[in-house]
Short mmCIF file of C-alpha atoms and ligand atoms in Angstrom, two decimals:
data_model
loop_
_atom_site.label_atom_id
_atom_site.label_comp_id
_atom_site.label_asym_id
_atom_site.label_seq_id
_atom_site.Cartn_x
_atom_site.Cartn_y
_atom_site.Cartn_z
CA UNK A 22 79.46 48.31 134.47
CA UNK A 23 82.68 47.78 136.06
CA UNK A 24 81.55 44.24 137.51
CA UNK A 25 80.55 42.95 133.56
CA UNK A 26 83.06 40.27 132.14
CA UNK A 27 82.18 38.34 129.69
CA UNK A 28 80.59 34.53 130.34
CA UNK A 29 82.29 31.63 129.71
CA UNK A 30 80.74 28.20 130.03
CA UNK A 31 81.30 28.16 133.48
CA UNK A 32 80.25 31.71 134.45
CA UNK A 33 77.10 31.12 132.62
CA UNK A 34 76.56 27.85 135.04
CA UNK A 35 77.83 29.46 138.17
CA UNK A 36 75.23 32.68 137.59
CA UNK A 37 71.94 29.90 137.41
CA UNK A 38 73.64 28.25 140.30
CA UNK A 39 72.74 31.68 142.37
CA UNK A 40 69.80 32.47 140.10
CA UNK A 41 67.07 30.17 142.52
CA UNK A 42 65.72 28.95 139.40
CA UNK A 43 67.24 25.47 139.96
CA UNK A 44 67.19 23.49 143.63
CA UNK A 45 71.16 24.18 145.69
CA UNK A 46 71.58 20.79 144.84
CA UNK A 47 70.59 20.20 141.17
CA UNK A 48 73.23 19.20 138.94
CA UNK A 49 74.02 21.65 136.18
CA UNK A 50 75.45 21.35 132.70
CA UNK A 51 76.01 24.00 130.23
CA UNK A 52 76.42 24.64 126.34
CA UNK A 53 77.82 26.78 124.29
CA UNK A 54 74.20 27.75 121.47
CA UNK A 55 76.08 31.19 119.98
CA UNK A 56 75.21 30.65 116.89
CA UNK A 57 73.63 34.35 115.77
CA UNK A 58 75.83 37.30 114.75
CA UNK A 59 76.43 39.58 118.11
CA UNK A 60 76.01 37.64 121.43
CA UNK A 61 76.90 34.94 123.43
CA UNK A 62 73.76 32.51 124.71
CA UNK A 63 74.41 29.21 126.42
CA UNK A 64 71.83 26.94 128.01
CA UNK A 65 72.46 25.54 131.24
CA UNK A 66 70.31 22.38 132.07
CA UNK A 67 69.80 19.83 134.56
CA UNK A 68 71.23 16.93 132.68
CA UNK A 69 68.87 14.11 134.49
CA UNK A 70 66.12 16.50 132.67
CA UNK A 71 67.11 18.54 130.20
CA UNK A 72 63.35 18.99 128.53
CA UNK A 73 62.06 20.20 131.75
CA UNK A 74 64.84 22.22 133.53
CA UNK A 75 67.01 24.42 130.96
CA UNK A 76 67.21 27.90 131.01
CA UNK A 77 69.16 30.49 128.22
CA UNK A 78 71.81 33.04 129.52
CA UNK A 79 72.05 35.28 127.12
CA UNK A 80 74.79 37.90 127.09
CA UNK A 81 75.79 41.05 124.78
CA UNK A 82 79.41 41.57 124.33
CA UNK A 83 80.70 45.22 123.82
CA UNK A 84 81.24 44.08 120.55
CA UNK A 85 79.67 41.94 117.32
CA UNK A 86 81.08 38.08 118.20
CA UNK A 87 81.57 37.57 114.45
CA UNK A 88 83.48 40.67 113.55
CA UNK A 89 85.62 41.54 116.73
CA UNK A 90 86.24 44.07 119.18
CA UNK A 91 86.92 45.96 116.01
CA UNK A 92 82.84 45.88 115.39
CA UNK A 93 81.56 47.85 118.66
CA UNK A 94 77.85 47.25 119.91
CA UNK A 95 76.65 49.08 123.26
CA UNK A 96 75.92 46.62 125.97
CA UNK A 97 72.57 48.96 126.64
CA UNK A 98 70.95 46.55 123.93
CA UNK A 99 70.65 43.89 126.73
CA UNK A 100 68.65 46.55 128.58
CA UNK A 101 66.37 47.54 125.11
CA UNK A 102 65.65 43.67 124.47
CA UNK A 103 64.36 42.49 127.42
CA UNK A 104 62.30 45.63 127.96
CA UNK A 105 61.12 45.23 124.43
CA UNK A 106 60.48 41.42 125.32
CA UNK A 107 58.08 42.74 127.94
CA UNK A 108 56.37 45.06 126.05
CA UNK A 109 55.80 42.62 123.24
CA UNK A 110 54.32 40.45 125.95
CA UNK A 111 51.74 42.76 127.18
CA UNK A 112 49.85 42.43 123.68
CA UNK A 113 51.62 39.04 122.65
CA UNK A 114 52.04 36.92 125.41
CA UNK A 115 52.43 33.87 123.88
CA UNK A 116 54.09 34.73 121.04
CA UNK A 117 57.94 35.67 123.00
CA UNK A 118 59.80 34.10 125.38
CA UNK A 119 59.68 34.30 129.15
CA UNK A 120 62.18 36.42 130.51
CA UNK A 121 63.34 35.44 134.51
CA UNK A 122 65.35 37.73 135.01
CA UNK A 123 67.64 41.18 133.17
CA UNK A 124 71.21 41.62 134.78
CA UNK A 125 72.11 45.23 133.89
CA UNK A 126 75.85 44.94 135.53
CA UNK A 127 76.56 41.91 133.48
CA UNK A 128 73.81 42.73 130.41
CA UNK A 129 72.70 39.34 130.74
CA UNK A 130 69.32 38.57 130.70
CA UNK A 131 67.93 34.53 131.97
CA UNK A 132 64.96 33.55 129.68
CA UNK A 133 63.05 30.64 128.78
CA UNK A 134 64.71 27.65 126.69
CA UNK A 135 62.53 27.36 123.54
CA UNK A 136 63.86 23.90 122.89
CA UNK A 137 62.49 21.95 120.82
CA UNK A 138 61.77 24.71 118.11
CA UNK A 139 64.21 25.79 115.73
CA UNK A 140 65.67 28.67 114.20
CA UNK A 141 62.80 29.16 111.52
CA UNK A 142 65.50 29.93 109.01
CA UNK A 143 66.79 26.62 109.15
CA UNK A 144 63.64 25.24 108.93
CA UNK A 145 63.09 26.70 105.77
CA UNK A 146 66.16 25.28 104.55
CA UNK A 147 64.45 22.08 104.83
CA UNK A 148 61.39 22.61 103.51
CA UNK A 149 59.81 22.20 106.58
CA UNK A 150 55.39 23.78 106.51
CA UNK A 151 54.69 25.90 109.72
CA UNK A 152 51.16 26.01 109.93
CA UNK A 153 50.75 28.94 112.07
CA UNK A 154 53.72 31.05 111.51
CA UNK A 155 51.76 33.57 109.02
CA UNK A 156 49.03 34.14 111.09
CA UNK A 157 51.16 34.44 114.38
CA UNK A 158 53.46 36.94 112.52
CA UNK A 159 50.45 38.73 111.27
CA UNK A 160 49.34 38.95 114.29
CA UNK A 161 52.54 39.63 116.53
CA UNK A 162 53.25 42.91 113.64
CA UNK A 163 49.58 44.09 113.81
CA UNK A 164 49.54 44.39 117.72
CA UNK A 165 52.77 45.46 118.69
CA UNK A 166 52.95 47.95 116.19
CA UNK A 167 49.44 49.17 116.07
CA UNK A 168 50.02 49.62 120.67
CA UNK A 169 53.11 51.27 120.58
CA UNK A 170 51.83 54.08 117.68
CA UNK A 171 50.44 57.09 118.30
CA UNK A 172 47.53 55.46 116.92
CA UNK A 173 46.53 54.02 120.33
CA UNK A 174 49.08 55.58 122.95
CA UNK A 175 48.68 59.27 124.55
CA UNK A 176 51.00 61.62 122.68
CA UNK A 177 53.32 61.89 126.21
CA UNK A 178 53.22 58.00 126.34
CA UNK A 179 54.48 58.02 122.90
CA UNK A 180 57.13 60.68 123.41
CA UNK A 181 58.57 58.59 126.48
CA UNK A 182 58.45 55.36 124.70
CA UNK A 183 60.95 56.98 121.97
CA UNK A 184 63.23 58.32 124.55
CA UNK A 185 62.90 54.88 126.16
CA UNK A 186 63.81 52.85 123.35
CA UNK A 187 66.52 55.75 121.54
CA UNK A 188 68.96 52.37 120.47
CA UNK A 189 71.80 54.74 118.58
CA UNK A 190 74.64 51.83 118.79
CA UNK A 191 72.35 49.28 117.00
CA UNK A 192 70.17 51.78 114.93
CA UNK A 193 73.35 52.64 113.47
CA UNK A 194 74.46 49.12 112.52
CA UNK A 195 71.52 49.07 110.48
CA UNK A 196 71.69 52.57 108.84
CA UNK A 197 75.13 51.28 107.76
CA UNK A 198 74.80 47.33 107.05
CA UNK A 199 71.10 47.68 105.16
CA UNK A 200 71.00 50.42 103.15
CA UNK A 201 74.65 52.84 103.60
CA UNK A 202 77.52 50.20 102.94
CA UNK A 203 76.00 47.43 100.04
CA UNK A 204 75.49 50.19 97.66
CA UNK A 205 79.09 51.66 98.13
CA UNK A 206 82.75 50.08 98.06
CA UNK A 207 82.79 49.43 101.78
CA UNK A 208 85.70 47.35 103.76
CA UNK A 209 82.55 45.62 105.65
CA UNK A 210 81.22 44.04 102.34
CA UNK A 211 81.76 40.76 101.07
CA UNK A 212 80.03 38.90 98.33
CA UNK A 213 80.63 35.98 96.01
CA UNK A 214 83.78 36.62 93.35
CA UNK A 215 81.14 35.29 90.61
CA UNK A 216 78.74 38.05 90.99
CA UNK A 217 81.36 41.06 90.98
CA UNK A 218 80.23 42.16 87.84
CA UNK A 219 76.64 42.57 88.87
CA UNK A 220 77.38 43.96 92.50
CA UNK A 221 79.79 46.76 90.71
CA UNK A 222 76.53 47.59 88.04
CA UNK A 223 74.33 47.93 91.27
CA UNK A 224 76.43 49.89 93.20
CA UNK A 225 76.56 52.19 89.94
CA UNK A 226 73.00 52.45 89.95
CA UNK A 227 72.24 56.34 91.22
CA UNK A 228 68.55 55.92 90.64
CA UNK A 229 68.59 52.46 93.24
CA UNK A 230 70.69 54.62 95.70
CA UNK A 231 68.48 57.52 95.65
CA UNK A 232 65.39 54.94 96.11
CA UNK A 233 67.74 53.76 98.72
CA UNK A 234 68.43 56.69 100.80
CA UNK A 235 64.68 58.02 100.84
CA UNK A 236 64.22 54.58 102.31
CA UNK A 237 66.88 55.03 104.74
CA UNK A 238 65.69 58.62 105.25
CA UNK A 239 62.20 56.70 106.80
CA UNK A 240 64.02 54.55 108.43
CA UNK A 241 66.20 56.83 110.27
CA UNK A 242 63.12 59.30 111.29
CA UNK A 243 59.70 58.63 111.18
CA UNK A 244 58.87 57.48 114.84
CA UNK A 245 55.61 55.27 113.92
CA UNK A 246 56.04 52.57 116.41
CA UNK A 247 57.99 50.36 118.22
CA UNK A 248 59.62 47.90 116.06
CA UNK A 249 61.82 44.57 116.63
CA UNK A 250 63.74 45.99 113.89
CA UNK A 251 65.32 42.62 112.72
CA UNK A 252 62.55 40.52 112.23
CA UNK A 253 63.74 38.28 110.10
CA UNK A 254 63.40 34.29 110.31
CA UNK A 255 66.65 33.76 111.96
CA UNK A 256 64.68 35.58 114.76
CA UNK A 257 61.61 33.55 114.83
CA UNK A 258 61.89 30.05 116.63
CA UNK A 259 59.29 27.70 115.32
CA UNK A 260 57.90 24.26 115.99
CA UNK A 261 54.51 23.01 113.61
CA UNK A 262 52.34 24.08 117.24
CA UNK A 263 53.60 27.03 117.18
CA UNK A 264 56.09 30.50 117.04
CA UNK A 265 57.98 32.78 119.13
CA UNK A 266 59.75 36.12 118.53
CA UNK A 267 63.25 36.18 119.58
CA UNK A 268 65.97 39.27 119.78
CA UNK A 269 64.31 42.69 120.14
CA UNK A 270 67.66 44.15 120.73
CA UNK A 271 67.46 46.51 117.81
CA UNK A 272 64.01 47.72 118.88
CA UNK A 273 63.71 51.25 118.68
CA UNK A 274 61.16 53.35 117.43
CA UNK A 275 60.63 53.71 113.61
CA UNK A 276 58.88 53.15 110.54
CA UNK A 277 56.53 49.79 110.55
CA UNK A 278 57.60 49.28 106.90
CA UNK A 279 61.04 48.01 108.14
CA UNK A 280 59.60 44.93 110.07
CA UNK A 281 57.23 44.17 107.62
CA UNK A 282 59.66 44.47 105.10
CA UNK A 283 62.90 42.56 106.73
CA UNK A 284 60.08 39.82 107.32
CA UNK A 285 58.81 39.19 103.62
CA UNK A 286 62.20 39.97 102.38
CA UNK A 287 63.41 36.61 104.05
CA UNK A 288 60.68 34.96 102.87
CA UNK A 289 61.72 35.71 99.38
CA UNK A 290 65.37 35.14 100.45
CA UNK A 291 63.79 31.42 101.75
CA UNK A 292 61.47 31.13 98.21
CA UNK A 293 64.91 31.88 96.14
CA UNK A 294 67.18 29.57 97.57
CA UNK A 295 64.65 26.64 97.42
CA UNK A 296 66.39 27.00 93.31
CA UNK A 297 69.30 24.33 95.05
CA UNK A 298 67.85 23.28 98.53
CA UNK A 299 65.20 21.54 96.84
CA UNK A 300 66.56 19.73 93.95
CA UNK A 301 63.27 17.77 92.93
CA UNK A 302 60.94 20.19 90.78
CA UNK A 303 58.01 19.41 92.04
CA UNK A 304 58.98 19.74 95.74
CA UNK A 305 60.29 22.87 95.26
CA UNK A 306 57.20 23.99 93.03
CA UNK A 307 55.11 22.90 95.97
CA UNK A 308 57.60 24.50 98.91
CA UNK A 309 57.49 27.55 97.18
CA UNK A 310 53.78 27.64 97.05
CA UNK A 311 53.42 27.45 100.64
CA UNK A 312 55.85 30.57 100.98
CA UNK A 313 54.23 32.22 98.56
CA UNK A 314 50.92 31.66 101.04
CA UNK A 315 52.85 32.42 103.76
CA UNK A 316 53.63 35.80 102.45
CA UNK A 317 49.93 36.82 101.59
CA UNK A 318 48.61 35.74 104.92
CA UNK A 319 51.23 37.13 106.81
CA UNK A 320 50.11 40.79 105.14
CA UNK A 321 46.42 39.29 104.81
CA UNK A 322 46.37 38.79 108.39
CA UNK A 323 48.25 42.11 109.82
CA UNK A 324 45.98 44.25 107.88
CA UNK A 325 42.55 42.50 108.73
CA UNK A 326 44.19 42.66 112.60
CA UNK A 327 45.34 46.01 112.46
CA UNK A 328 42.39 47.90 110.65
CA UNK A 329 40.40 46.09 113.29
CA UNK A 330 42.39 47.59 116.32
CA UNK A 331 42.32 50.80 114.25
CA UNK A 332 38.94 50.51 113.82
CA UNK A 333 37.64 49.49 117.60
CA UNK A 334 40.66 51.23 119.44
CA UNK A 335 42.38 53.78 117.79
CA UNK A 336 41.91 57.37 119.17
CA UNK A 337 39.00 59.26 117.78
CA UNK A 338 41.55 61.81 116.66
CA UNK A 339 42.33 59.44 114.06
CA UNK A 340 39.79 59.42 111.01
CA UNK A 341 38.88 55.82 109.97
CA UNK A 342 38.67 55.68 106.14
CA UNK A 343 39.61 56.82 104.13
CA UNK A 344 42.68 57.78 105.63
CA UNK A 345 43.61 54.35 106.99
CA UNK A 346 43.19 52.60 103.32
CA UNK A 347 45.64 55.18 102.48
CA UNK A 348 48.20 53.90 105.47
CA UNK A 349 47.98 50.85 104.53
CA UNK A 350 48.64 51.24 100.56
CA UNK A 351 51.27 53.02 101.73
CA UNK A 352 52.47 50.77 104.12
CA UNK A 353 52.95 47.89 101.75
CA UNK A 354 54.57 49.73 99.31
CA UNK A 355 57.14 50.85 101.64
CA UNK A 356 57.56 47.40 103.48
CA UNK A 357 58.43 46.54 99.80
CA UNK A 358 61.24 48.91 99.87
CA UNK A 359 62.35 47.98 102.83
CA UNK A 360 62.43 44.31 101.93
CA UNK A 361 64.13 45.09 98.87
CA UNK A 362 67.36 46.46 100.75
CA UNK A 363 67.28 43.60 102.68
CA UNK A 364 67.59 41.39 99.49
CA UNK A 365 70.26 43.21 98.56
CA UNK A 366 72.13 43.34 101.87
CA UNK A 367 72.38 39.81 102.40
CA UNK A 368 74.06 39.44 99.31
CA UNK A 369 76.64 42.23 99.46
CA UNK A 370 77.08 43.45 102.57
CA UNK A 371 78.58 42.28 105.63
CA UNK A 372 75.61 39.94 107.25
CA UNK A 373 74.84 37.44 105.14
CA UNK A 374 72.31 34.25 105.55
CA UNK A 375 71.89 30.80 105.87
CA UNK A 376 69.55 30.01 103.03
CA UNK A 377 72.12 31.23 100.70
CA UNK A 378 75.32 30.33 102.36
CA UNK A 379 74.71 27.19 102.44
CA UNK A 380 74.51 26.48 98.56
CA UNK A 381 77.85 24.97 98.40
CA UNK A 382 78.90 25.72 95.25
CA UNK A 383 79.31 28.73 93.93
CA UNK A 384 78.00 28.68 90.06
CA UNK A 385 74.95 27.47 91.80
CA UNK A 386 74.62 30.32 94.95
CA UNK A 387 76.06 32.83 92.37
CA UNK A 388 72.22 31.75 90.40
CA UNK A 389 70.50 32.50 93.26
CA UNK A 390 72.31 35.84 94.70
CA UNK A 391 71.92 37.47 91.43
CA UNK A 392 67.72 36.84 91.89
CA UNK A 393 68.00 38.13 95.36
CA UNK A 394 69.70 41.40 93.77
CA UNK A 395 67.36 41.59 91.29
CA UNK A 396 64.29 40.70 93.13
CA UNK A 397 65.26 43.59 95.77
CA UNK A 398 65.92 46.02 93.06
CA UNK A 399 62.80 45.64 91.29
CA UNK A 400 60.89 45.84 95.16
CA UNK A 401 62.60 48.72 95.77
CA UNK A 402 62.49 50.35 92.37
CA UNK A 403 58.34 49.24 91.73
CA UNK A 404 57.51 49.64 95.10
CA UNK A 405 55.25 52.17 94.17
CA UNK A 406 53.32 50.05 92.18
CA UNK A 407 52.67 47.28 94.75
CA UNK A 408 49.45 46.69 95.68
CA UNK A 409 49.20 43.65 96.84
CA UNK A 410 51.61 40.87 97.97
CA UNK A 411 50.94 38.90 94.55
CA UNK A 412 52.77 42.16 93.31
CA UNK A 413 56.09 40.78 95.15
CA UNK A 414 55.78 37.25 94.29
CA UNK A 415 55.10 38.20 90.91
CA UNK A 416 58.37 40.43 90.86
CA UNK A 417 60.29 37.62 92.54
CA UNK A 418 59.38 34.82 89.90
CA UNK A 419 60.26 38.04 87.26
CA UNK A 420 63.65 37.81 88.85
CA UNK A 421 63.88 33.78 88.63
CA UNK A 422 63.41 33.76 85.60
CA UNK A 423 65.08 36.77 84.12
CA UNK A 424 68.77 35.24 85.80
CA UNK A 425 67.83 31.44 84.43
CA UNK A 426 67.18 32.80 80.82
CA UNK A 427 70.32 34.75 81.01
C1 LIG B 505 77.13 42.69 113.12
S1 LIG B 505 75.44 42.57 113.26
C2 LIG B 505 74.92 41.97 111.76
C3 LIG B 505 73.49 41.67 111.66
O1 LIG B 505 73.11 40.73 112.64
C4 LIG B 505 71.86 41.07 113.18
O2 LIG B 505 71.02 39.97 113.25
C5 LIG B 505 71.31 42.17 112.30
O3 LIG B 505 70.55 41.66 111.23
C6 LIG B 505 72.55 42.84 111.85
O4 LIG B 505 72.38 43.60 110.68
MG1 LIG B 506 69.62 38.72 116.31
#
């Protein structure tokens, strides 16, 4: 710890210099690609062939880079991530990035450039089709969360893998940001001045908060698995061949729900915005089709994968069905509640997203954060009466069209 300073441009070049992973006399260039909410990440390429030789240095700061020092975030989530990058690659290989090499002293870590893919979120934006995203998502929940439960792991394993992954600096970031701070008047909060009125009757709402807190409750202790614990589509990079799951540093060990749930919940984020992104009717009737598909087979596909596991591998101290028809009702209802409070919490709270930032006027993004309020209360309020993902589109086209008749 007392060598770490954070990178600059020419740190980040000067550390791959050393690195081996380039030739002594290979000319380097680097760029700045911070773009996310906490860390720094620059790439540093050979310029004669930057498709070929590139590698990402990506370092946590002792803080959150858009907030401030006055935002504090352990540097131990360097450690978490690329551990959690390796487990995830033990029963997903290709679905996460290569990882060269984890610096503890400067909580770097030097992983593979996943140039030319994108930042699925923007993606979305543009109403660009992945055709493999639901079933790699599917499948990247179903098997990292099915081998890291106590489902399929010895009960000491399990114990060990909770004390590995205890992540109290960024567990409580989210206790706060997803479901503590948006339903209160907290200094972190922001939202749009045109939606006061309905951010002040949802903050009033005791029956949401109590919903809210038994969610958090879940959240906060039921060890199931080992989650990513922000898997949401700013940390999915994407091409049309195929996916990759980027930024385990929240990982920790918790209820499946919550990755589930962050995921569809951005889905619906993606579906709502489409209301301005795409201006032409029919495009947008068709785009939001295709999310709509995305978010069955994304469930469709976890819970045909993960009964099977359960079903082949699962300890025989676990009872097949009924019980595991059970976990799974159960499951979806409470990945509904935790996709509701991430509705919500990209609205009012402190982290907001691209698919709704990026309406530039506000009349028009004021349209669509009041659907993502009420399409996250009604998930969170009805969860209990989902029972199928048509149950959540069906709630967020309720919300469409409730805010357009109003
Ligand atoms: C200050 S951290 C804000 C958010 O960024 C991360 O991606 C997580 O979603 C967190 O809630
Ligand atoms: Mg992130």
């Amino acid at each position: 710890m007392a060598l770490y300073r954070p990178f600059q441009l020419e740190d980040a070049k000067a550390y791959v210099r050393q690195s081996s992973l380039f030739a002594p006399d290979e000319p380097l260039e680097a760029q700045d690609l911070a773009d996310g909410n906490v860390n720094y990440v620059y790439r540093v390429y050979n310029p004669a062939r930057p498709d070929d030789r590139s590698v990402i240095v990506k370092q946590a700061l002792p803080y959150a880079r858009i907030v401030g020092e006055s935002f504090p975030m352990p540097l131990d989530r360097a450690r978490i991530e690329s551990r959690a990058l390796e487990v995830e690659k033990t029963y997903c290989p290709d679905l996460v990035p290569r990882v060269y090499r984890y610096d503890p002293e400067m909580a770097l870590t030097l992983m593979e450039d996943l140039r030319p893919r994108i930042i699925m979120r923007a993606g979305l934006i543009h109403q660009v089709r992945y055709p493999r995203f639901a079933q790699d998502l599917g499948r990247f929940m179903a098997r990292t969360l099915f081998f890291t439960s106590d489902l399929s792991l010895d009960s000491d394993a399990k114990k060990r893998q909770v004390v590995e992954f205890t992540n109290p600096g960024l567990c409580k970031v989210t206790e706060d940001l997803v479901f503590t701070h948006p339903l209160v008047d907290h200094p972190g909060n922001r939202w749009n001045p045109l939606i006061e009125g309905d951010v002040r009757r949802l903050q009033k709402d005791e029956l949401l908060r109590a919903e809210v807190a038994d969610l958090k409750m879940a959240f906060m202790t039921r060890a199931e698995a080992l989650l990513h614990a922000d898997l949401h589509t700013g940390s999915i990079m994407i091409s049309e061949q195929d996916t990759k799951v980027i930024d385990p540093e929240f990982a920790f060990v918790g209820p499946m729900s919550f990755d589930i749930g962050t995921l569809l919940g951005n889905l619906a984020l993606a579906w709502i915005a489409q209301e301005f992104h795409a201006d032409d009717p029919e495009r947008r009737r068709s785009y939001r089709q295709w999310i709509e598909g995305a978010m069955r087979e994304v469930w469709e596909t976890f819970s045909r994968e993960f009964t099977a596991l359960w079903e082949e591998r699962a300890h025989p101290e676990w009872p097949r069905r009924p019980y595991r028809d059970t976990f799974l009702a159960r499951l979806l209802q409470e990945s509904a509640g935790m996709g509701g409070a991430e509705l919500i919490r990209r609205v009012v709270g402190l982290a907001h997203v691209m698919d709704l930032e990026s309406i530039p006027d506000g009349e028009r993004r004021a349209v669509a954060e009041r659907m993502a309020i009420s399409a996250g209360r009604t998930w969170i309020m009805e969860r209990r009466g989902v029972h199928s993902v048509d149950d959540l589109v069906a709630l967020v086209r309720t919300a469409r069209d409730t805010v357009l008749a109003a």
